[in-house]
Amino acid sequence: MACPRVLGSKSESGALACAKATPVPGDFLHNRASFNPQRTPMSELLNKLEWRYACKKMDPAKAVPQDKVDRIIEAARLAPTSSGLQPFEIIVVTNSAVREQLKTAARGQAQITDGSHLLVFAAWDNYTADRINMMFDLTNAQRGGTNEGWENYRQMLLKNYPARTPEVNFEHAARQAYIGLGASLIAAAFEEVDATPMEGFDPKAVDEILGLSARGLRSVVIVPLGYRAAEGDWLANLKKVRRPTAQFVTEVK
Amino acid sequence: MACPRVLGSKSESGALACAKATPVPGDFLHNRASFNPQRTPMSELLNKLEWRYACKKMDPAKAVPQDKVDRIIEAARLAPTSSGLQPFEIIVVTNSAVREQLKTAARGQAQITDGSHLLVFAAWDNYTADRINMMFDLTNAQRGGTNEGWENYRQMLLKNYPARTPEVNFEHAARQAYIGLGASLIAAAFEEVDATPMEGFDPKAVDEILGLSARGLRSVVIVPLGYRAAEGDWLANLKKVRRPTAQFVTEVK
């Protein structure tokens, strides 16, 4: 192909040369020449990511020990978020009757009741001055003081965030919740616990069942935790498929 | 306090009793009675999450080895996404001139040029039939076949996703990118590489510099990779602050 394999030079239009290049089918290395799988032996983390999958059939007889659940949640709590605001919470549902209601609101997906715990990630419905001040005050209390730069940063957020629409703020908060989601899914893999992230549910119904609106929260993703069933999981033995690195990564050298 | 510490019973309104309870200052266990830190020894993953922070001053003399960068990216590639669509890409910028331009579009944040690599997470600007079919076709090719349920699922996505507004689809894709972001930040910690996620940039300017619009991508978050400087990082020695578990988790038993 005429186009260099690594992007680098600028075209006259200001866009990087080759940025619009059409991938050649089968030529997965069109823009990632320096990637070398031999150079990247799997780390323990990558092994865990390879191990996990979205379990489709959980064994209702097997419960996840509470200490494992605690560590899975702790990973989300420790996960980074924008400005450290942690604009989400996690509801852990073990109550069977409530999980039955939630399953109805989630297209009847059986893992919700076949697993032992259901994590509901719920994002803040808005950024308010109270919420921003709560996190800055907590930070100052824990660090035993503050400084001018930090307080200026607080004022910048107080000026900008509450002035945005609730929907813009909610979408921003939801993205942060997904960082926590990613951390929890990885933590589950480290605990050898199966976890199935689900977006296929009616968020308004879930919010109503769990009383989230009154708390200024909106459900964004739910995750049953459990153990894969010995039989009946159509996905369990299928290859994990991801786009090749060359279709996922572009280098600008 | 009169309210039970663990939520469980339903009120007449259908919302869970106590859901609107106002946290009592200092009473962090108002809704998380069963959490017991003694039961949750730190796992290696949690240690890595504790170790990491948003490095504020990187040492421009230290470059991250390419094999570490590769594993950090691989974690994002292997991360789960909704329906396995992987609706984002990563641009890895090492070119100094391009990073200078990006720094200008990102409030002059010095880590962008003091680090050795800049990861730009760019989400799909929309879900199109072509993109959905690309991932389903790739999956079928890699798995050597398909089945009726899987093809029905493809048709469901083809019917529903392209019919939504591009903005709804972009926001959905952006959330998935944040799962990958979380995986990459954790991977960086496993590699003992400092990583500073940044949203404080002008996405339109970044998209223009990198030619992303022409590729149907929109930048959502950028992450310089590098090593903390010996001096000058105001955050390096400050305590990591997170809300106590009882203010982050609610149990419904």
Short mmCIF file of C-alpha atoms in Angstrom, two decimals:
data_model
loop_
_atom_site.label_atom_id
_atom_site.label_comp_id
_atom_site.label_asym_id
_atom_site.label_seq_id
_atom_site.Cartn_x
_atom_site.Cartn_y
_atom_site.Cartn_z
CA MET A 1 0.00 0.00 0.00
CA ALA A 2 1.20 3.48 -0.80
CA CYS A 3 0.42 4.91 2.58
CA PRO A 4 3.15 4.69 5.22
CA ARG A 5 2.35 2.26 7.98
CA VAL A 6 2.99 4.75 10.71
CA LEU A 7 1.26 8.09 10.71
CA GLY A 8 3.46 11.08 11.19
CA SER A 9 3.57 13.72 8.53
CA LYS A 10 0.99 16.45 8.21
CA SER A 11 -1.01 16.90 5.03
CA GLU A 12 -1.80 20.33 3.66
CA SER A 13 -5.24 20.20 5.18
CA GLY A 14 -3.72 20.01 8.63
CA ALA A 15 -5.01 16.52 9.21
CA LEU A 16 -2.48 13.78 9.64
CA ALA A 17 -1.50 12.06 6.45
CA CYS A 18 -3.08 8.67 6.03
CA ALA A 19 -5.71 9.34 8.68
CA LYS A 20 -8.43 8.70 6.14
CA ALA A 21 -6.75 5.66 4.66
CA THR A 22 -9.15 2.81 4.13
CA PRO A 23 -7.95 -0.35 5.86
CA VAL A 24 -7.02 -3.03 3.39
CA PRO A 25 -8.93 -6.20 4.28
CA GLY A 26 -6.55 -8.65 5.85
CA ASP A 27 -3.81 -6.05 6.17
CA PHE A 28 -4.22 -5.56 9.88
CA LEU A 29 -0.91 -3.82 10.25
CA HIS A 30 -1.73 -0.86 8.03
CA ASN A 31 -1.23 1.61 10.83
CA ARG A 32 0.47 -0.25 13.65
CA ALA A 33 3.78 -1.34 12.24
CA SER A 34 5.68 -1.19 15.49
CA PHE A 35 3.32 -3.42 17.45
CA ASN A 36 4.99 -6.69 18.20
CA PRO A 37 3.06 -9.35 20.11
CA GLN A 38 6.35 -11.05 20.96
CA ARG A 39 7.28 -7.95 22.89
CA THR A 40 4.20 -8.15 25.04
CA PRO A 41 4.11 -11.31 27.14
CA MET A 42 0.81 -11.54 28.97
CA SER A 43 0.82 -9.93 32.38
CA GLU A 44 -1.33 -11.33 35.17
CA LEU A 45 -3.79 -8.54 34.47
CA LEU A 46 -4.05 -9.45 30.79
CA ASN A 47 -4.51 -13.09 31.71
CA LYS A 48 -7.43 -12.13 33.93
CA LEU A 49 -8.95 -10.04 31.13
CA GLU A 50 -8.61 -13.01 28.79
CA TRP A 51 -10.23 -15.31 31.36
CA ARG A 52 -13.34 -13.25 31.95
CA TYR A 53 -16.41 -13.26 29.74
CA ALA A 54 -20.05 -12.22 30.06
CA CYS A 55 -21.38 -15.37 31.70
CA LYS A 56 -24.74 -16.30 30.18
CA LYS A 57 -25.81 -19.04 32.61
CA MET A 58 -24.98 -18.91 36.30
CA ASP A 59 -25.33 -21.74 38.79
CA PRO A 60 -28.02 -20.73 41.30
CA ALA A 61 -26.58 -23.14 43.87
CA LYS A 62 -23.27 -21.28 44.18
CA ALA A 63 -23.00 -18.03 46.12
CA VAL A 64 -20.09 -15.61 45.92
CA PRO A 65 -18.39 -15.25 49.33
CA GLN A 66 -18.92 -11.82 50.86
CA ASP A 67 -15.20 -11.04 51.09
CA LYS A 68 -14.91 -11.43 47.33
CA VAL A 69 -17.90 -9.16 46.78
CA ASP A 70 -16.33 -6.62 49.10
CA ARG A 71 -13.08 -6.58 47.09
CA ILE A 72 -14.99 -6.31 43.81
CA ILE A 73 -16.80 -3.25 45.16
CA GLU A 74 -13.62 -1.85 46.68
CA ALA A 75 -12.02 -1.79 43.23
CA ALA A 76 -14.82 0.49 42.02
CA ARG A 77 -14.50 2.67 45.10
CA LEU A 78 -10.76 3.10 44.54
CA ALA A 79 -11.12 3.68 40.80
CA PRO A 80 -10.20 7.15 39.54
CA THR A 81 -12.93 9.58 38.52
CA SER A 82 -12.92 13.07 37.07
CA SER A 83 -11.75 15.57 39.71
CA GLY A 84 -12.06 12.74 42.23
CA LEU A 85 -15.78 13.41 42.59
CA GLN A 86 -16.84 9.74 42.49
CA PRO A 87 -20.17 10.69 40.95
CA PHE A 88 -21.81 7.31 41.35
CA GLU A 89 -22.84 4.74 43.93
CA ILE A 90 -23.31 0.99 43.94
CA ILE A 91 -26.44 -0.77 45.18
CA VAL A 92 -25.81 -4.42 46.12
CA VAL A 93 -28.99 -6.44 45.89
CA THR A 94 -29.17 -9.89 47.42
CA ASN A 95 -32.87 -9.79 48.37
CA SER A 96 -34.57 -12.41 46.21
CA ALA A 97 -37.91 -10.65 45.82
CA VAL A 98 -36.24 -7.40 44.78
CA ARG A 99 -34.02 -9.25 42.31
CA GLU A 100 -37.12 -10.89 40.83
CA GLN A 101 -38.59 -7.43 40.26
CA LEU A 102 -35.34 -6.21 38.74
CA LYS A 103 -35.20 -9.24 36.45
CA THR A 104 -38.65 -8.34 35.13
CA ALA A 105 -37.30 -4.85 34.39
CA ALA A 106 -34.33 -6.40 32.59
CA ARG A 107 -35.87 -8.60 29.93
CA GLY A 108 -35.95 -11.60 32.27
CA GLN A 109 -32.18 -12.14 32.14
CA ALA A 110 -31.73 -15.13 34.42
CA GLN A 111 -28.29 -14.27 35.81
CA ILE A 112 -29.98 -11.57 37.89
CA THR A 113 -31.56 -14.23 40.08
CA ASP A 114 -29.22 -17.16 39.34
CA GLY A 115 -26.24 -15.17 40.59
CA SER A 116 -25.96 -14.43 44.30
CA HIS A 117 -25.38 -10.66 44.19
CA LEU A 118 -26.52 -7.95 41.82
CA LEU A 119 -24.49 -4.75 41.58
CA VAL A 120 -26.42 -1.72 40.34
CA PHE A 121 -24.17 1.15 39.25
CA ALA A 122 -26.10 4.39 39.72
CA ALA A 123 -24.70 7.72 38.56
CA TRP A 124 -25.45 11.10 40.06
CA ASP A 125 -28.34 12.67 38.17
CA ASN A 126 -26.59 16.05 38.28
CA TYR A 127 -23.59 17.89 39.70
CA THR A 128 -24.74 20.25 42.42
CA ALA A 129 -22.79 22.69 44.57
CA ASP A 130 -23.59 20.49 47.59
CA ARG A 131 -22.12 17.40 45.97
CA ILE A 132 -18.99 19.19 44.78
CA ASN A 133 -18.47 20.81 48.18
CA MET A 134 -19.05 17.48 49.92
CA MET A 135 -16.13 15.88 48.08
CA PHE A 136 -13.80 18.88 48.46
CA ASP A 137 -14.64 19.19 52.17
CA LEU A 138 -14.07 15.45 52.67
CA THR A 139 -10.75 15.71 50.86
CA ASN A 140 -9.63 18.64 52.98
CA ALA A 141 -10.69 16.86 56.16
CA GLN A 142 -8.79 13.71 55.23
CA ARG A 143 -5.69 15.59 54.13
CA GLY A 144 -5.82 17.91 57.11
CA GLY A 145 -5.79 21.14 55.16
CA THR A 146 -6.16 22.82 51.82
CA ASN A 147 -4.30 25.19 49.53
CA GLU A 148 -5.12 28.02 47.19
CA GLY A 149 -4.79 26.05 43.98
CA TRP A 150 -7.13 23.36 45.23
CA GLU A 151 -9.69 25.91 46.39
CA ASN A 152 -9.46 27.73 43.06
CA TYR A 153 -10.14 24.40 41.37
CA ARG A 154 -13.21 23.91 43.58
CA GLN A 155 -14.48 27.37 42.59
CA MET A 156 -13.94 26.58 38.91
CA LEU A 157 -16.05 23.41 39.22
CA LEU A 158 -18.71 25.25 41.27
CA LYS A 159 -18.91 27.89 38.56
CA ASN A 160 -19.00 25.51 35.61
CA TYR A 161 -20.69 22.23 36.56
CA PRO A 162 -24.00 23.28 38.16
CA ALA A 163 -24.54 25.71 35.26
CA ARG A 164 -24.61 22.85 32.75
CA THR A 165 -27.82 20.96 32.03
CA PRO A 166 -28.59 17.98 34.29
CA GLU A 167 -28.40 15.71 31.23
CA VAL A 168 -24.87 16.85 30.34
CA ASN A 169 -23.81 16.34 33.94
CA PHE A 170 -25.49 12.95 34.18
CA GLU A 171 -23.75 11.73 31.01
CA HIS A 172 -20.44 12.90 32.44
CA ALA A 173 -21.15 11.12 35.71
CA ALA A 174 -22.22 7.98 33.87
CA ARG A 175 -18.85 7.83 32.10
CA GLN A 176 -17.09 7.91 35.46
CA ALA A 177 -19.31 5.07 36.66
CA TYR A 178 -18.04 3.03 33.73
CA ILE A 179 -14.45 3.46 34.94
CA GLY A 180 -15.64 1.91 38.20
CA LEU A 181 -17.49 -0.74 36.24
CA GLY A 182 -14.28 -1.66 34.43
CA ALA A 183 -12.39 -1.86 37.71
CA SER A 184 -15.07 -4.09 39.25
CA LEU A 185 -15.16 -6.44 36.27
CA ILE A 186 -11.38 -6.81 36.47
CA ALA A 187 -11.59 -7.34 40.23
CA ALA A 188 -14.19 -10.05 39.69
CA ALA A 189 -11.79 -11.80 37.32
CA PHE A 190 -9.04 -11.60 39.95
CA GLU A 191 -11.46 -13.24 42.40
CA GLU A 192 -12.41 -15.85 39.76
CA VAL A 193 -16.00 -14.68 40.05
CA ASP A 194 -18.19 -14.47 36.98
CA ALA A 195 -19.70 -11.09 36.25
CA THR A 196 -22.07 -10.11 33.44
CA PRO A 197 -22.43 -6.41 32.74
CA MET A 198 -25.92 -5.59 31.45
CA GLU A 199 -27.37 -2.46 29.89
CA GLY A 200 -30.49 -4.21 28.63
CA PHE A 201 -32.91 -3.00 31.28
CA ASP A 202 -35.46 -0.26 31.81
CA PRO A 203 -33.55 2.30 33.89
CA LYS A 204 -36.70 4.12 35.01
CA ALA A 205 -38.19 0.87 36.31
CA VAL A 206 -34.94 -0.05 38.10
CA ASP A 207 -34.75 3.44 39.60
CA GLU A 208 -38.33 3.07 40.84
CA ILE A 209 -37.78 -0.38 42.35
CA LEU A 210 -34.69 0.79 44.22
CA GLY A 211 -35.91 4.27 45.10
CA LEU A 212 -32.96 5.85 43.31
CA SER A 213 -34.62 9.02 41.96
CA ALA A 214 -35.30 10.28 45.46
CA ARG A 215 -31.59 9.96 46.14
CA GLY A 216 -30.57 11.83 42.99
CA LEU A 217 -29.29 8.69 41.31
CA ARG A 218 -29.95 7.03 37.94
CA SER A 219 -29.09 3.41 37.19
CA VAL A 220 -26.66 3.02 34.28
CA VAL A 221 -25.45 -0.58 34.29
CA ILE A 222 -26.14 -3.70 36.37
CA VAL A 223 -23.81 -6.62 37.05
CA PRO A 224 -24.88 -10.00 38.42
CA LEU A 225 -22.08 -11.79 40.27
CA GLY A 226 -22.03 -15.57 40.47
CA TYR A 227 -20.45 -18.70 39.09
CA ARG A 228 -20.89 -20.16 35.63
CA ALA A 229 -23.17 -23.19 35.37
CA ALA A 230 -21.61 -26.48 34.29
CA GLU A 231 -23.95 -26.61 31.32
CA GLY A 232 -26.20 -24.32 29.32
CA ASP A 233 -23.91 -21.32 28.74
CA TRP A 234 -23.72 -20.85 24.98
CA LEU A 235 -20.87 -18.34 25.26
CA ALA A 236 -18.64 -20.16 27.76
CA ASN A 237 -16.59 -22.08 25.23
CA LEU A 238 -16.55 -19.62 22.37
CA LYS A 239 -13.45 -17.63 21.45
CA LYS A 240 -13.18 -14.11 22.82
CA VAL A 241 -13.17 -11.82 19.79
CA ARG A 242 -11.55 -8.41 19.67
CA ARG A 243 -10.51 -6.29 16.71
CA PRO A 244 -6.84 -6.80 15.87
CA THR A 245 -4.56 -4.20 17.41
CA ALA A 246 -3.96 -2.63 14.01
CA GLN A 247 -7.68 -1.88 13.73
CA PHE A 248 -7.80 -0.52 17.24
CA VAL A 249 -4.61 1.53 17.57
CA THR A 250 -3.10 4.29 15.46
CA GLU A 251 0.40 5.56 16.12
CA VAL A 252 1.40 9.16 15.48
CA LYS A 253 5.18 9.12 15.54
CA MET B 1 -31.15 6.52 64.13
CA ALA B 2 -34.58 5.03 63.65
CA CYS B 3 -33.92 3.69 60.21
CA PRO B 4 -32.55 0.15 59.95
CA ARG B 5 -28.96 0.01 58.80
CA VAL B 6 -29.65 -2.39 55.98
CA LEU B 7 -32.34 -1.66 53.46
CA GLY B 8 -34.78 -4.43 52.85
CA SER B 9 -38.44 -3.81 53.46
CA LYS B 10 -40.68 -2.07 50.99
CA SER B 11 -42.60 1.08 51.91
CA GLU B 12 -46.15 1.66 50.75
CA SER B 13 -44.92 3.86 47.94
CA GLY B 14 -43.05 0.97 46.44
CA ALA B 15 -39.67 2.54 47.12
CA LEU B 16 -37.37 0.79 49.50
CA ALA B 17 -37.73 1.91 53.06
CA CYS B 18 -34.98 4.23 54.20
CA ALA B 19 -33.90 5.04 50.68
CA LYS B 20 -34.38 8.74 51.35
CA ALA B 21 -32.68 8.65 54.72
CA THR B 22 -30.29 11.53 55.18
CA PRO B 23 -26.82 10.29 56.11
CA VAL B 24 -25.93 11.27 59.64
CA PRO B 25 -22.59 13.08 59.59
CA GLY B 26 -19.95 10.78 60.96
CA ASP B 27 -22.27 7.79 60.85
CA PHE B 28 -20.68 6.23 57.82
CA LEU B 29 -22.26 2.86 58.43
CA HIS B 30 -25.84 4.01 58.09
CA ASN B 31 -26.48 1.72 55.17
CA ARG B 32 -23.58 -0.70 55.01
CA ALA B 33 -23.73 -2.63 58.26
CA SER B 34 -22.24 -5.83 56.92
CA PHE B 35 -19.13 -4.29 55.44
CA ASN B 36 -16.10 -5.36 57.38
CA PRO B 37 -12.69 -4.06 56.30
CA GLN B 38 -11.04 -6.90 58.23
CA ARG B 39 -12.74 -9.30 55.87
CA THR B 40 -11.21 -7.69 52.81
CA PRO B 41 -7.43 -7.99 52.79
CA MET B 42 -5.99 -6.03 49.91
CA SER B 43 -5.59 -8.04 46.74
CA GLU B 44 -2.76 -7.25 44.33
CA LEU B 45 -5.28 -5.40 42.20
CA LEU B 46 -6.41 -3.22 45.09
CA ASN B 47 -2.78 -2.50 45.98
CA LYS B 48 -2.20 -1.30 42.43
CA LEU B 49 -5.30 0.90 42.58
CA GLU B 50 -4.03 2.39 45.85
CA TRP B 51 -0.61 2.99 44.29
CA ARG B 52 -1.78 4.93 41.29
CA TYR B 53 -2.67 8.61 41.24
CA ALA B 54 -3.08 11.33 38.62
CA CYS B 55 0.56 12.33 38.29
CA LYS B 56 0.84 16.11 38.06
CA LYS B 57 4.52 16.41 37.13
CA MET B 58 6.26 13.91 34.89
CA ASP B 59 10.01 13.60 34.32
CA PRO B 60 10.67 14.47 30.66
CA ALA B 61 13.94 12.50 30.78
CA LYS B 62 12.22 9.15 31.38
CA ALA B 63 10.45 7.29 28.60
CA VAL B 64 8.07 4.39 29.09
CA PRO B 65 9.39 1.24 27.38
CA GLN B 66 7.31 0.22 24.38
CA ASP B 67 6.46 -3.22 25.78
CA LYS B 68 4.82 -1.56 28.76
CA VAL B 69 2.85 0.77 26.50
CA ASP B 70 1.76 -2.24 24.46
CA ARG B 71 0.42 -4.03 27.54
CA ILE B 72 -1.37 -0.88 28.72
CA ILE B 73 -3.11 -0.65 25.36
CA GLU B 74 -3.78 -4.37 25.26
CA ALA B 75 -5.76 -4.08 28.50
CA ALA B 76 -8.09 -1.59 26.79
CA ARG B 77 -8.35 -3.82 23.73
CA LEU B 78 -9.33 -6.82 25.86
CA ALA B 79 -11.74 -4.83 28.04
CA PRO B 80 -15.41 -5.73 27.73
CA THR B 81 -17.79 -3.45 25.85
CA SER B 82 -21.50 -3.49 25.19
CA SER B 83 -22.34 -6.29 22.74
CA GLY B 84 -18.61 -6.64 22.17
CA LEU B 85 -18.68 -3.80 19.64
CA GLN B 86 -15.53 -2.07 20.95
CA PRO B 87 -16.86 1.31 19.81
CA PHE B 88 -13.63 3.23 20.32
CA GLU B 89 -10.03 3.40 19.21
CA ILE B 90 -6.79 4.58 20.77
CA ILE B 91 -4.39 7.02 19.13
CA VAL B 92 -0.87 6.79 20.55
CA VAL B 93 1.00 10.03 20.04
CA THR B 94 4.75 10.17 20.53
CA ASN B 95 5.46 12.84 17.88
CA SER B 96 6.70 15.88 19.79
CA ALA B 97 5.29 18.53 17.47
CA VAL B 98 1.86 16.92 17.50
CA ARG B 99 1.95 16.65 21.29
CA GLU B 100 2.81 20.34 21.51
CA GLN B 101 -0.29 21.12 19.47
CA LEU B 102 -2.39 18.84 21.64
CA LYS B 103 -1.02 20.48 24.78
CA THR B 104 -2.18 23.84 23.48
CA ALA B 105 -5.64 22.33 23.02
CA ALA B 106 -5.51 20.99 26.59
CA ARG B 107 -4.89 24.05 28.71
CA GLY B 108 -1.14 23.61 28.48
CA GLN B 109 -1.06 20.60 30.79
CA ALA B 110 2.64 19.75 30.88
CA GLN B 111 2.34 15.99 31.28
CA ILE B 112 1.26 15.83 27.63
CA THR B 113 4.81 16.67 26.56
CA ASP B 114 6.72 15.67 29.71
CA GLY B 115 5.41 12.11 29.41
CA SER B 116 6.70 9.91 26.60
CA HIS B 117 3.40 8.68 25.15
CA LEU B 118 -0.04 10.23 24.91
CA LEU B 119 -3.05 7.94 24.60
CA VAL B 120 -6.10 9.53 23.00
CA PHE B 121 -9.30 7.54 23.56
CA ALA B 122 -11.65 8.28 20.65
CA ALA B 123 -15.19 6.94 20.58
CA TRP B 124 -17.22 6.14 17.50
CA ASP B 125 -19.31 9.17 16.58
CA ASN B 126 -22.26 6.90 15.78
CA TYR B 127 -23.35 3.29 15.45
CA THR B 128 -23.84 2.45 11.80
CA ALA B 129 -24.94 -0.76 10.13
CA ASP B 130 -21.45 -1.08 8.65
CA ARG B 131 -19.78 -0.90 12.03
CA ILE B 132 -22.19 -3.36 13.64
CA ASN B 133 -21.85 -5.78 10.73
CA MET B 134 -18.04 -5.41 10.80
CA MET B 135 -17.90 -6.68 14.39
CA PHE B 136 -20.44 -9.47 13.89
CA ASP B 137 -18.70 -10.61 10.70
CA LEU B 138 -15.31 -10.55 12.44
CA THR B 139 -16.75 -12.55 15.33
CA ASN B 140 -18.24 -15.14 12.99
CA ALA B 141 -14.97 -15.41 11.07
CA GLN B 142 -12.94 -15.90 14.23
CA ARG B 143 -15.37 -18.41 15.71
CA GLY B 144 -15.79 -20.24 12.42
CA GLY B 145 -19.55 -19.99 12.25
CA THR B 146 -22.67 -18.43 13.62
CA ASN B 147 -26.04 -19.40 15.04
CA GLU B 148 -29.61 -18.19 14.89
CA GLY B 149 -29.62 -16.50 18.30
CA TRP B 150 -26.50 -14.55 17.48
CA GLU B 151 -27.84 -13.47 14.10
CA ASN B 152 -31.14 -12.44 15.70
CA TYR B 153 -29.14 -10.34 18.13
CA ARG B 154 -27.32 -8.70 15.22
CA GLN B 155 -30.66 -7.87 13.60
CA MET B 156 -31.93 -6.39 16.85
CA LEU B 157 -28.92 -4.08 17.04
CA LEU B 158 -29.19 -3.19 13.35
CA LYS B 159 -32.83 -2.29 13.88
CA ASN B 160 -32.32 -0.26 17.05
CA TYR B 161 -28.91 1.41 17.09
CA PRO B 162 -28.69 3.23 13.73
CA ALA B 163 -32.22 4.58 14.33
CA ARG B 164 -31.10 6.46 17.42
CA THR B 165 -29.59 9.93 17.18
CA PRO B 166 -25.82 10.12 16.62
CA GLU B 167 -25.50 11.92 19.97
CA VAL B 168 -27.21 9.11 21.88
CA ASN B 169 -25.00 6.58 20.13
CA PHE B 170 -21.85 8.61 20.74
CA GLU B 171 -22.61 8.91 24.45
CA HIS B 172 -23.13 5.17 24.61
CA ALA B 173 -19.87 4.57 22.79
CA ALA B 174 -18.07 7.04 25.06
CA ARG B 175 -19.16 5.06 28.13
CA GLN B 176 -17.62 1.93 26.63
CA ALA B 177 -14.39 3.84 26.01
CA TYR B 178 -14.31 4.60 29.71
CA ILE B 179 -14.32 0.88 30.53
CA GLY B 180 -11.21 0.64 28.37
CA LEU B 181 -9.81 3.73 30.06
CA GLY B 182 -10.26 2.08 33.45
CA ALA B 183 -8.54 -1.08 32.22
CA SER B 184 -5.62 0.92 30.83
CA LEU B 185 -5.17 2.93 34.02
CA ILE B 186 -5.07 -0.30 36.01
CA ALA B 187 -2.65 -1.82 33.51
CA ALA B 188 -0.39 1.23 33.85
CA ALA B 189 -0.34 0.70 37.61
CA PHE B 190 0.61 -2.96 37.10
CA GLU B 191 3.49 -1.73 34.92
CA GLU B 192 4.42 0.92 37.52
CA VAL B 193 3.88 3.57 34.89
CA ASP B 194 2.28 6.88 35.83
CA ALA B 195 -0.85 7.81 33.91
CA THR B 196 -2.94 10.95 34.18
CA PRO B 197 -6.42 10.81 32.69
CA MET B 198 -7.50 14.23 31.39
CA GLU B 199 -10.84 15.55 30.22
CA GLY B 200 -9.76 19.18 30.32
CA PHE B 201 -9.20 19.70 26.61
CA ASP B 202 -11.04 21.01 23.58
CA PRO B 203 -12.30 17.85 21.87
CA LYS B 204 -12.99 19.60 18.57
CA ALA B 205 -9.42 20.92 18.45
CA VAL B 206 -7.98 17.50 19.32
CA ASP B 207 -10.18 15.86 16.68
CA GLU B 208 -8.92 18.38 14.12
CA ILE B 209 -5.25 17.92 15.02
CA LEU B 210 -5.51 14.13 14.76
CA GLY B 211 -7.91 14.01 11.81
CA LEU B 212 -10.44 12.05 13.83
CA SER B 213 -13.69 13.44 12.41
CA ALA B 214 -12.88 12.07 8.97
CA ARG B 215 -12.55 8.65 10.58
CA GLY B 216 -15.88 8.91 12.41
CA LEU B 217 -14.20 9.29 15.80
CA ARG B 218 -14.50 11.82 18.62
CA SER B 219 -11.88 12.23 21.35
CA VAL B 220 -13.27 11.67 24.84
CA VAL B 221 -10.31 11.39 27.20
CA ILE B 222 -6.52 11.64 26.90
CA VAL B 223 -3.89 9.94 29.05
CA PRO B 224 -0.21 10.91 29.14
CA LEU B 225 2.04 8.02 30.17
CA GLY B 226 5.35 8.67 31.88
CA TYR B 227 7.15 8.68 35.19
CA ARG B 228 6.63 11.03 38.11
CA ALA B 229 9.26 13.72 38.56
CA ALA B 230 11.35 13.62 41.72
CA GLU B 231 10.12 17.07 42.65
CA GLY B 232 7.33 19.46 41.79
CA ASP B 233 4.28 17.17 41.93
CA TRP B 234 1.90 18.73 44.45
CA LEU B 235 -0.32 15.64 44.53
CA ALA B 236 2.35 12.93 44.79
CA ASN B 237 2.47 12.80 48.57
CA LEU B 238 -1.12 13.63 49.41
CA LYS B 239 -3.52 11.02 50.71
CA LYS B 240 -5.83 9.39 48.19
CA VAL B 241 -9.34 10.35 49.23
CA ARG B 242 -12.44 8.32 48.50
CA ARG B 243 -15.86 8.41 50.11
CA PRO B 244 -16.18 5.81 52.86
CA THR B 245 -17.79 2.58 51.71
CA ALA B 246 -20.93 3.38 53.65
CA GLN B 247 -21.41 6.51 51.56
CA PHE B 248 -20.74 4.62 48.35
CA VAL B 249 -22.57 1.32 48.80
CA THR B 250 -26.14 0.48 49.75
CA GLU B 251 -27.18 -3.09 50.50
CA VAL B 252 -30.64 -4.40 49.72
CA LYS B 253 -30.91 -7.64 51.65
#
